[in-house]
């Protein structure tokens, strides 16, 4: 972002624009918006560069950035029912989630937690394993931090706000679904959910699992499921598909 602004300022530093005219143009941008988010950002960078060229750079940049962020958030809300603005640190942690699995090199004997192969409900979940945990209303991404015996676990939110304490929950085995640990071979059909299967999957840019249907299976070239989440179509009726890593797709509950 800093490098983009520096380049933009270098290009436009000779151009003089009045504060009033620039603010009017920015206000029009915010009011009208643009259905293309990339175009919104491109136009926004132009306005930011022009504002930054003025004397009061910090005030101008702050105003421009807040206006652009509000505009993009508004457009996302209109097109995506699951979208919720997140703090940059939270978004960065989600983007940094490790989607890799340990490779399993055999099709003859597929262990539990290899792709879509479930762990028997009578089996305990080891400490440190990632799970989908049902908190009474929704399935969330968590990690086992303690096994207290007699089917009781302490689960911690896998991602949390850096400024707040980690949330822990006392849960039972029946409210937990362990995530896959092993990556099956791509031709191991028994370890993948068939097309049309109902599953729970981590919705992109969230830490929550929602019902979805498998539209396409993972391949070596595209190692993600193509899913259609329930109630996730575009406003004009077009079907929306999402790509989700094998690690974050579990059986429907």
PDB file of C-alpha atoms in Angstrom:
ATOM      1  CA  UNK A   1       0.000   0.000   0.000  1.00  0.00           C
ATOM      2  CA  UNK A   2       2.796   2.424   0.943  1.00  0.00           C
ATOM      3  CA  UNK A   3       4.701   1.655  -2.260  1.00  0.00           C
ATOM      4  CA  UNK A   4       1.554   2.133  -4.380  1.00  0.00           C
ATOM      5  CA  UNK A   5       0.915   5.508  -2.795  1.00  0.00           C
ATOM      6  CA  UNK A   6       4.535   6.532  -3.252  1.00  0.00           C
ATOM      7  CA  UNK A   7       4.356   5.667  -6.961  1.00  0.00           C
ATOM      8  CA  UNK A   8       1.052   7.453  -7.362  1.00  0.00           C
ATOM      9  CA  UNK A   9       2.337  10.551  -5.585  1.00  0.00           C
ATOM     10  CA  UNK A  10       5.428  10.614  -7.800  1.00  0.00           C
ATOM     11  CA  UNK A  11       3.216  10.587 -10.878  1.00  0.00           C
ATOM     12  CA  UNK A  12       0.857  13.264  -9.701  1.00  0.00           C
ATOM     13  CA  UNK A  13       2.965  15.550  -7.532  1.00  0.00           C
ATOM     14  CA  UNK A  14       3.037  18.252 -10.234  1.00  0.00           C
ATOM     15  CA  UNK A  15      -0.744  18.366 -10.568  1.00  0.00           C
ATOM     16  CA  UNK A  16      -2.639  20.970  -8.559  1.00  0.00           C
ATOM     17  CA  UNK A  17      -6.169  20.265  -7.429  1.00  0.00           C
ATOM     18  CA  UNK A  18      -8.337  22.249  -5.067  1.00  0.00           C
ATOM     19  CA  UNK A  19      -9.470  20.567  -1.810  1.00  0.00           C
ATOM     20  CA  UNK A  20     -13.119  21.312  -2.496  1.00  0.00           C
ATOM     21  CA  UNK A  21     -13.139  19.828  -5.996  1.00  0.00           C
ATOM     22  CA  UNK A  22     -11.334  16.697  -4.853  1.00  0.00           C
ATOM     23  CA  UNK A  23     -13.611  16.163  -1.873  1.00  0.00           C
ATOM     24  CA  UNK A  24     -16.673  16.598  -4.128  1.00  0.00           C
ATOM     25  CA  UNK A  25     -15.322  13.970  -6.513  1.00  0.00           C
ATOM     26  CA  UNK A  26     -14.538  11.586  -3.652  1.00  0.00           C
ATOM     27  CA  UNK A  27     -18.026  12.082  -2.240  1.00  0.00           C
ATOM     28  CA  UNK A  28     -19.506  11.180  -5.626  1.00  0.00           C
ATOM     29  CA  UNK A  29     -17.323   8.054  -5.760  1.00  0.00           C
ATOM     30  CA  UNK A  30     -18.527   6.942  -2.347  1.00  0.00           C
ATOM     31  CA  UNK A  31     -22.169   7.625  -3.170  1.00  0.00           C
ATOM     32  CA  UNK A  32     -22.291   5.908  -6.544  1.00  0.00           C
ATOM     33  CA  UNK A  33     -19.870   3.049  -5.817  1.00  0.00           C
ATOM     34  CA  UNK A  34     -18.865   0.510  -8.416  1.00  0.00           C
ATOM     35  CA  UNK A  35     -19.865  -3.142  -8.873  1.00  0.00           C
ATOM     36  CA  UNK A  36     -16.278  -4.003  -9.733  1.00  0.00           C
ATOM     37  CA  UNK A  37     -14.188  -3.982  -6.557  1.00  0.00           C
ATOM     38  CA  UNK A  38     -10.896  -3.818  -8.478  1.00  0.00           C
ATOM     39  CA  UNK A  39     -12.145  -0.766 -10.343  1.00  0.00           C
ATOM     40  CA  UNK A  40     -13.233   0.780  -7.033  1.00  0.00           C
ATOM     41  CA  UNK A  41      -9.746   0.367  -5.644  1.00  0.00           C
ATOM     42  CA  UNK A  42      -8.117   1.708  -8.793  1.00  0.00           C
ATOM     43  CA  UNK A  43     -10.238   4.856  -8.729  1.00  0.00           C
ATOM     44  CA  UNK A  44      -9.742   5.122  -4.991  1.00  0.00           C
ATOM     45  CA  UNK A  45      -5.951   5.123  -5.341  1.00  0.00           C
ATOM     46  CA  UNK A  46      -6.221   8.050  -7.759  1.00  0.00           C
ATOM     47  CA  UNK A  47      -8.190  10.076  -5.230  1.00  0.00           C
ATOM     48  CA  UNK A  48      -5.870   9.116  -2.401  1.00  0.00           C
ATOM     49  CA  UNK A  49      -2.877  10.248  -4.455  1.00  0.00           C
ATOM     50  CA  UNK A  50      -4.482  13.604  -5.245  1.00  0.00           C
ATOM     51  CA  UNK A  51      -5.464  14.181  -1.625  1.00  0.00           C
ATOM     52  CA  UNK A  52      -2.039  13.198  -0.349  1.00  0.00           C
ATOM     53  CA  UNK A  53      -0.476  15.792  -2.655  1.00  0.00           C
ATOM     54  CA  UNK A  54      -2.144  18.486  -0.617  1.00  0.00           C
ATOM     55  CA  UNK A  55      -0.637  20.075   2.448  1.00  0.00           C
ATOM     56  CA  UNK A  56      -2.659  18.170   5.020  1.00  0.00           C
ATOM     57  CA  UNK A  57      -1.644  14.684   3.870  1.00  0.00           C
ATOM     58  CA  UNK A  58      -2.506  12.691   6.988  1.00  0.00           C
ATOM     59  CA  UNK A  59      -6.019  14.080   7.289  1.00  0.00           C
ATOM     60  CA  UNK A  60      -6.689  13.660   3.570  1.00  0.00           C
ATOM     61  CA  UNK A  61      -5.404  10.082   3.454  1.00  0.00           C
ATOM     62  CA  UNK A  62      -7.426   9.093   6.504  1.00  0.00           C
ATOM     63  CA  UNK A  63     -10.610  10.524   5.025  1.00  0.00           C
ATOM     64  CA  UNK A  64     -10.056   8.880   1.653  1.00  0.00           C
ATOM     65  CA  UNK A  65      -9.211   5.472   3.050  1.00  0.00           C
ATOM     66  CA  UNK A  66     -12.208   5.438   5.392  1.00  0.00           C
ATOM     67  CA  UNK A  67     -14.520   6.449   2.561  1.00  0.00           C
ATOM     68  CA  UNK A  68     -13.177   3.766   0.233  1.00  0.00           C
ATOM     69  CA  UNK A  69     -13.328   1.041   2.898  1.00  0.00           C
ATOM     70  CA  UNK A  70     -16.930   1.985   3.655  1.00  0.00           C
ATOM     71  CA  UNK A  71     -17.813   1.854  -0.039  1.00  0.00           C
ATOM     72  CA  UNK A  72     -16.241  -1.589  -0.558  1.00  0.00           C
ATOM     73  CA  UNK A  73     -17.826  -2.963   2.630  1.00  0.00           C
ATOM     74  CA  UNK A  74     -21.225  -1.736   1.427  1.00  0.00           C
ATOM     75  CA  UNK A  75     -20.817  -3.439  -1.949  1.00  0.00           C
ATOM     76  CA  UNK A  76     -19.751  -6.713  -0.326  1.00  0.00           C
ATOM     77  CA  UNK A  77     -22.704  -6.654   2.051  1.00  0.00           C
ATOM     78  CA  UNK A  78     -25.051  -6.232  -0.920  1.00  0.00           C
ATOM     79  CA  UNK A  79     -23.633  -9.223  -2.802  1.00  0.00           C
ATOM     80  CA  UNK A  80     -22.527 -11.586  -0.038  1.00  0.00           C
ATOM     81  CA  UNK A  81     -24.863 -12.550   2.850  1.00  0.00           C
ATOM     82  CA  UNK A  82     -21.994 -14.127   4.775  1.00  0.00           C
ATOM     83  CA  UNK A  83     -19.675 -11.146   4.519  1.00  0.00           C
ATOM     84  CA  UNK A  84     -18.713  -9.331   7.702  1.00  0.00           C
ATOM     85  CA  UNK A  85     -15.944  -6.707   7.934  1.00  0.00           C
ATOM     86  CA  UNK A  86     -13.003  -7.943   9.958  1.00  0.00           C
ATOM     87  CA  UNK A  87     -10.035  -6.306  11.561  1.00  0.00           C
ATOM     88  CA  UNK A  88      -6.947  -6.479   9.376  1.00  0.00           C
ATOM     89  CA  UNK A  89      -5.115  -8.652  11.918  1.00  0.00           C
ATOM     90  CA  UNK A  90      -8.031 -11.114  12.058  1.00  0.00           C
ATOM     91  CA  UNK A  91      -8.208 -11.263   8.260  1.00  0.00           C
ATOM     92  CA  UNK A  92      -4.463 -11.854   8.086  1.00  0.00           C
ATOM     93  CA  UNK A  93      -4.731 -14.762  10.526  1.00  0.00           C
ATOM     94  CA  UNK A  94      -7.488 -16.354   8.444  1.00  0.00           C
ATOM     95  CA  UNK A  95      -5.425 -15.956   5.281  1.00  0.00           C
ATOM     96  CA  UNK A  96      -2.506 -17.595   7.081  1.00  0.00           C
ATOM     97  CA  UNK A  97      -4.452 -20.740   8.025  1.00  0.00           C
ATOM     98  CA  UNK A  98      -2.441 -23.852   7.210  1.00  0.00           C
ATOM     99  CA  UNK A  99      -4.478 -25.928   4.769  1.00  0.00           C
ATOM    100  CA  UNK A 100      -1.829 -28.620   4.307  1.00  0.00           C
ATOM    101  CA  UNK A 101      -2.292 -32.244   5.399  1.00  0.00           C
ATOM    102  CA  UNK A 102       0.155 -35.073   5.974  1.00  0.00           C
ATOM    103  CA  UNK A 103       0.363 -37.189   2.792  1.00  0.00           C
ATOM    104  CA  UNK A 104      -0.962 -40.757   2.811  1.00  0.00           C
ATOM    105  CA  UNK A 105       0.571 -42.797   0.002  1.00  0.00           C
ATOM    106  CA  UNK A 106      -1.661 -45.843  -0.163  1.00  0.00           C
ATOM    107  CA  UNK A 107      -5.129 -46.537  -1.572  1.00  0.00           C
ATOM    108  CA  UNK A 108      -5.320 -50.034  -0.122  1.00  0.00           C
ATOM    109  CA  UNK A 109      -5.683 -49.085   3.543  1.00  0.00           C
ATOM    110  CA  UNK A 110      -7.087 -45.635   4.262  1.00  0.00           C
ATOM    111  CA  UNK A 111      -6.945 -44.555   7.935  1.00  0.00           C
ATOM    112  CA  UNK A 112      -9.416 -42.424   9.843  1.00  0.00           C
ATOM    113  CA  UNK A 113      -9.129 -38.683   9.172  1.00  0.00           C
ATOM    114  CA  UNK A 114      -7.677 -39.327   5.723  1.00  0.00           C
ATOM    115  CA  UNK A 115      -9.636 -36.845   3.622  1.00  0.00           C
ATOM    116  CA  UNK A 116     -13.315 -37.563   4.186  1.00  0.00           C
ATOM    117  CA  UNK A 117     -12.758 -40.760   6.183  1.00  0.00           C
ATOM    118  CA  UNK A 118     -14.288 -40.007   9.610  1.00  0.00           C
ATOM    119  CA  UNK A 119     -12.907 -40.784  13.043  1.00  0.00           C
ATOM    120  CA  UNK A 120     -15.229 -43.191  14.895  1.00  0.00           C
ATOM    121  CA  UNK A 121     -17.285 -41.377  17.531  1.00  0.00           C
ATOM    122  CA  UNK A 122     -15.992 -43.809  20.138  1.00  0.00           C
ATOM    123  CA  UNK A 123     -12.406 -42.673  19.485  1.00  0.00           C
ATOM    124  CA  UNK A 124     -10.926 -39.822  21.505  1.00  0.00           C
ATOM    125  CA  UNK A 125      -9.530 -36.711  19.830  1.00  0.00           C
ATOM    126  CA  UNK A 126      -5.876 -35.977  20.661  1.00  0.00           C
ATOM    127  CA  UNK A 127      -4.841 -32.709  22.285  1.00  0.00           C
ATOM    128  CA  UNK A 128      -3.663 -30.227  19.670  1.00  0.00           C
ATOM    129  CA  UNK A 129      -6.002 -31.494  16.967  1.00  0.00           C
ATOM    130  CA  UNK A 130      -8.197 -29.014  15.083  1.00  0.00           C
ATOM    131  CA  UNK A 131     -11.955 -29.530  15.250  1.00  0.00           C
ATOM    132  CA  UNK A 132     -15.290 -28.127  14.243  1.00  0.00           C
ATOM    133  CA  UNK A 133     -17.048 -27.418  17.522  1.00  0.00           C
ATOM    134  CA  UNK A 134     -20.794 -26.895  17.910  1.00  0.00           C
ATOM    135  CA  UNK A 135     -21.411 -24.147  20.454  1.00  0.00           C
ATOM    136  CA  UNK A 136     -25.187 -24.570  20.468  1.00  0.00           C
ATOM    137  CA  UNK A 137     -25.933 -22.408  17.445  1.00  0.00           C
ATOM    138  CA  UNK A 138     -23.092 -22.737  14.949  1.00  0.00           C
ATOM    139  CA  UNK A 139     -20.034 -24.853  14.122  1.00  0.00           C
ATOM    140  CA  UNK A 140     -16.783 -22.979  14.750  1.00  0.00           C
ATOM    141  CA  UNK A 141     -13.102 -23.701  14.157  1.00  0.00           C
ATOM    142  CA  UNK A 142     -11.333 -24.723  17.350  1.00  0.00           C
ATOM    143  CA  UNK A 143      -8.472 -26.752  18.760  1.00  0.00           C
ATOM    144  CA  UNK A 144      -8.388 -29.319  21.560  1.00  0.00           C
ATOM    145  CA  UNK A 145      -6.297 -27.942  24.442  1.00  0.00           C
ATOM    146  CA  UNK A 146      -7.244 -30.482  27.109  1.00  0.00           C
ATOM    147  CA  UNK A 147      -8.878 -33.883  27.445  1.00  0.00           C
ATOM    148  CA  UNK A 148     -10.502 -34.218  30.856  1.00  0.00           C
ATOM    149  CA  UNK A 149     -11.622 -37.806  30.481  1.00  0.00           C
ATOM    150  CA  UNK A 150     -15.131 -39.237  30.401  1.00  0.00           C
ATOM    151  CA  UNK A 151     -15.784 -37.690  27.006  1.00  0.00           C
ATOM    152  CA  UNK A 152     -15.043 -34.132  28.159  1.00  0.00           C
ATOM    153  CA  UNK A 153     -12.806 -31.697  26.275  1.00  0.00           C
ATOM    154  CA  UNK A 154     -11.625 -28.118  26.595  1.00  0.00           C
ATOM    155  CA  UNK A 155     -11.735 -26.378  23.230  1.00  0.00           C
ATOM    156  CA  UNK A 156     -10.096 -23.061  22.364  1.00  0.00           C
ATOM    157  CA  UNK A 157     -11.049 -20.794  19.477  1.00  0.00           C
ATOM    158  CA  UNK A 158      -8.436 -21.382  16.798  1.00  0.00           C
ATOM    159  CA  UNK A 159      -8.362 -17.691  15.852  1.00  0.00           C
ATOM    160  CA  UNK A 160      -9.085 -14.858  18.225  1.00  0.00           C
ATOM    161  CA  UNK A 161      -8.753 -11.104  18.471  1.00  0.00           C
ATOM    162  CA  UNK A 162      -5.218 -10.278  19.552  1.00  0.00           C
ATOM    163  CA  UNK A 163      -6.574  -7.680  21.979  1.00  0.00           C
ATOM    164  CA  UNK A 164      -8.893 -10.092  23.803  1.00  0.00           C
ATOM    165  CA  UNK A 165      -8.405 -13.255  25.816  1.00  0.00           C
ATOM    166  CA  UNK A 166      -8.682 -16.602  24.107  1.00  0.00           C
ATOM    167  CA  UNK A 167     -12.138 -18.152  24.370  1.00  0.00           C
ATOM    168  CA  UNK A 168     -12.238 -21.674  25.790  1.00  0.00           C
ATOM    169  CA  UNK A 169     -15.266 -23.960  25.993  1.00  0.00           C
ATOM    170  CA  UNK A 170     -16.009 -27.136  27.898  1.00  0.00           C
ATOM    171  CA  UNK A 171     -17.487 -29.539  25.361  1.00  0.00           C
ATOM    172  CA  UNK A 172     -18.363 -33.191  24.916  1.00  0.00           C
ATOM    173  CA  UNK A 173     -17.231 -35.542  22.164  1.00  0.00           C
ATOM    174  CA  UNK A 174     -20.625 -35.490  20.416  1.00  0.00           C
ATOM    175  CA  UNK A 175     -20.322 -31.731  19.819  1.00  0.00           C
ATOM    176  CA  UNK A 176     -16.924 -32.098  18.115  1.00  0.00           C
ATOM    177  CA  UNK A 177     -15.932 -33.218  14.639  1.00  0.00           C
ATOM    178  CA  UNK A 178     -12.166 -33.645  14.135  1.00  0.00           C
ATOM    179  CA  UNK A 179     -10.758 -32.191  10.916  1.00  0.00           C
ATOM    180  CA  UNK A 180      -8.848 -34.369   8.433  1.00  0.00           C
ATOM    181  CA  UNK A 181      -5.193 -35.069   9.217  1.00  0.00           C
ATOM    182  CA  UNK A 182      -4.082 -37.137   6.204  1.00  0.00           C
ATOM    183  CA  UNK A 183      -4.081 -36.096   2.553  1.00  0.00           C
ATOM    184  CA  UNK A 184      -5.249 -39.017   0.384  1.00  0.00           C
ATOM    185  CA  UNK A 185      -3.936 -39.716  -3.093  1.00  0.00           C
ATOM    186  CA  UNK A 186      -5.977 -37.868  -5.707  1.00  0.00           C
ATOM    187  CA  UNK A 187      -7.283 -41.110  -7.242  1.00  0.00           C
ATOM    188  CA  UNK A 188      -8.411 -42.488  -3.869  1.00  0.00           C
ATOM    189  CA  UNK A 189     -12.121 -41.982  -4.505  1.00  0.00           C
ATOM    190  CA  UNK A 190     -13.217 -43.570  -1.220  1.00  0.00           C
ATOM    191  CA  UNK A 191     -11.469 -40.779   0.724  1.00  0.00           C
ATOM    192  CA  UNK A 192     -13.340 -37.924  -0.959  1.00  0.00           C
ATOM    193  CA  UNK A 193     -16.977 -36.851  -0.665  1.00  0.00           C
ATOM    194  CA  UNK A 194     -18.821 -37.697  -3.898  1.00  0.00           C
ATOM    195  CA  UNK A 195     -20.323 -34.975  -6.061  1.00  0.00           C
ATOM    196  CA  UNK A 196     -23.725 -34.067  -4.665  1.00  0.00           C
ATOM    197  CA  UNK A 197     -22.784 -34.961  -1.091  1.00  0.00           C
ATOM    198  CA  UNK A 198     -23.992 -32.792   1.761  1.00  0.00           C
ATOM    199  CA  UNK A 199     -21.086 -31.543   3.892  1.00  0.00           C
ATOM    200  CA  UNK A 200     -20.103 -28.900   6.421  1.00  0.00           C
ATOM    201  CA  UNK A 201     -17.318 -26.609   5.294  1.00  0.00           C
ATOM    202  CA  UNK A 202     -15.415 -23.581   6.502  1.00  0.00           C
ATOM    203  CA  UNK A 203     -16.851 -20.588   4.683  1.00  0.00           C
ATOM    204  CA  UNK A 204     -14.064 -18.454   3.141  1.00  0.00           C
ATOM    205  CA  UNK A 205     -12.813 -15.574   5.296  1.00  0.00           C
ATOM    206  CA  UNK A 206     -14.667 -16.856   8.376  1.00  0.00           C
ATOM    207  CA  UNK A 207     -14.020 -19.347  11.180  1.00  0.00           C
ATOM    208  CA  UNK A 208     -17.482 -20.915  10.902  1.00  0.00           C
ATOM    209  CA  UNK A 209     -18.676 -24.077   9.179  1.00  0.00           C
ATOM    210  CA  UNK A 210     -21.850 -23.968   7.083  1.00  0.00           C
ATOM    211  CA  UNK A 211     -23.857 -26.594   5.152  1.00  0.00           C
ATOM    212  CA  UNK A 212     -22.802 -27.030   1.543  1.00  0.00           C
ATOM    213  CA  UNK A 213     -23.019 -29.419  -1.394  1.00  0.00           C
ATOM    214  CA  UNK A 214     -20.043 -30.834  -3.302  1.00  0.00           C
ATOM    215  CA  UNK A 215     -20.002 -29.626  -6.916  1.00  0.00           C
ATOM    216  CA  UNK A 216     -16.498 -30.704  -7.957  1.00  0.00           C
ATOM    217  CA  UNK A 217     -13.883 -32.965  -6.383  1.00  0.00           C
ATOM    218  CA  UNK A 218     -10.307 -31.917  -5.640  1.00  0.00           C
ATOM    219  CA  UNK A 219      -7.620 -32.806  -8.155  1.00  0.00           C
ATOM    220  CA  UNK A 220      -3.852 -32.564  -8.143  1.00  0.00           C
ATOM    221  CA  UNK A 221      -4.131 -29.469 -10.338  1.00  0.00           C
ATOM    222  CA  UNK A 222      -6.885 -27.919  -8.164  1.00  0.00           C
ATOM    223  CA  UNK A 223      -6.527 -29.329  -4.631  1.00  0.00           C
ATOM    224  CA  UNK A 224      -9.786 -27.886  -3.293  1.00  0.00           C
ATOM    225  CA  UNK A 225     -13.439 -28.872  -3.269  1.00  0.00           C
ATOM    226  CA  UNK A 226     -15.775 -26.709  -5.316  1.00  0.00           C
ATOM    227  CA  UNK A 227     -18.785 -26.212  -3.068  1.00  0.00           C
ATOM    228  CA  UNK A 228     -22.194 -24.576  -3.222  1.00  0.00           C
ATOM    229  CA  UNK A 229     -23.109 -23.270   0.235  1.00  0.00           C
ATOM    230  CA  UNK A 230     -26.754 -23.187   1.275  1.00  0.00           C
ATOM    231  CA  UNK A 231     -28.453 -19.801   0.734  1.00  0.00           C
ATOM    232  CA  UNK A 232     -25.331 -18.375  -0.878  1.00  0.00           C
ATOM    233  CA  UNK A 233     -26.502 -17.497  -4.382  1.00  0.00           C
ATOM    234  CA  UNK A 234     -26.114 -14.075  -5.931  1.00  0.00           C
ATOM    235  CA  UNK A 235     -28.992 -11.606  -5.720  1.00  0.00           C
ATOM    236  CA  UNK A 236     -29.784 -12.099  -9.405  1.00  0.00           C
ATOM    237  CA  UNK A 237     -30.225 -15.860  -8.895  1.00  0.00           C
ATOM    238  CA  UNK A 238     -26.856 -17.009 -10.236  1.00  0.00           C
ATOM    239  CA  UNK A 239     -25.276 -19.859  -8.305  1.00  0.00           C
ATOM    240  CA  UNK A 240     -22.181 -18.944  -6.316  1.00  0.00           C
ATOM    241  CA  UNK A 241     -19.414 -21.539  -5.945  1.00  0.00           C
ATOM    242  CA  UNK A 242     -16.601 -21.467  -3.387  1.00  0.00           C
ATOM    243  CA  UNK A 243     -13.259 -23.259  -3.242  1.00  0.00           C
ATOM    244  CA  UNK A 244     -12.491 -24.892   0.108  1.00  0.00           C
ATOM    245  CA  UNK A 245      -9.423 -26.912   1.112  1.00  0.00           C
ATOM    246  CA  UNK A 246      -9.832 -30.646   1.861  1.00  0.00           C
ATOM    247  CA  UNK A 247      -8.815 -29.959   5.466  1.00  0.00           C
ATOM    248  CA  UNK A 248     -11.883 -27.805   6.088  1.00  0.00           C
ATOM    249  CA  UNK A 249     -14.595 -30.063   4.668  1.00  0.00           C
ATOM    250  CA  UNK A 250     -16.271 -32.503   7.068  1.00  0.00           C
ATOM    251  CA  UNK A 251     -19.398 -34.695   7.059  1.00  0.00           C
ATOM    252  CA  UNK A 252     -22.796 -33.007   7.277  1.00  0.00           C
ATOM    253  CA  UNK A 253     -24.167 -32.917  10.808  1.00  0.00           C
TER     254      UNK A 253
END
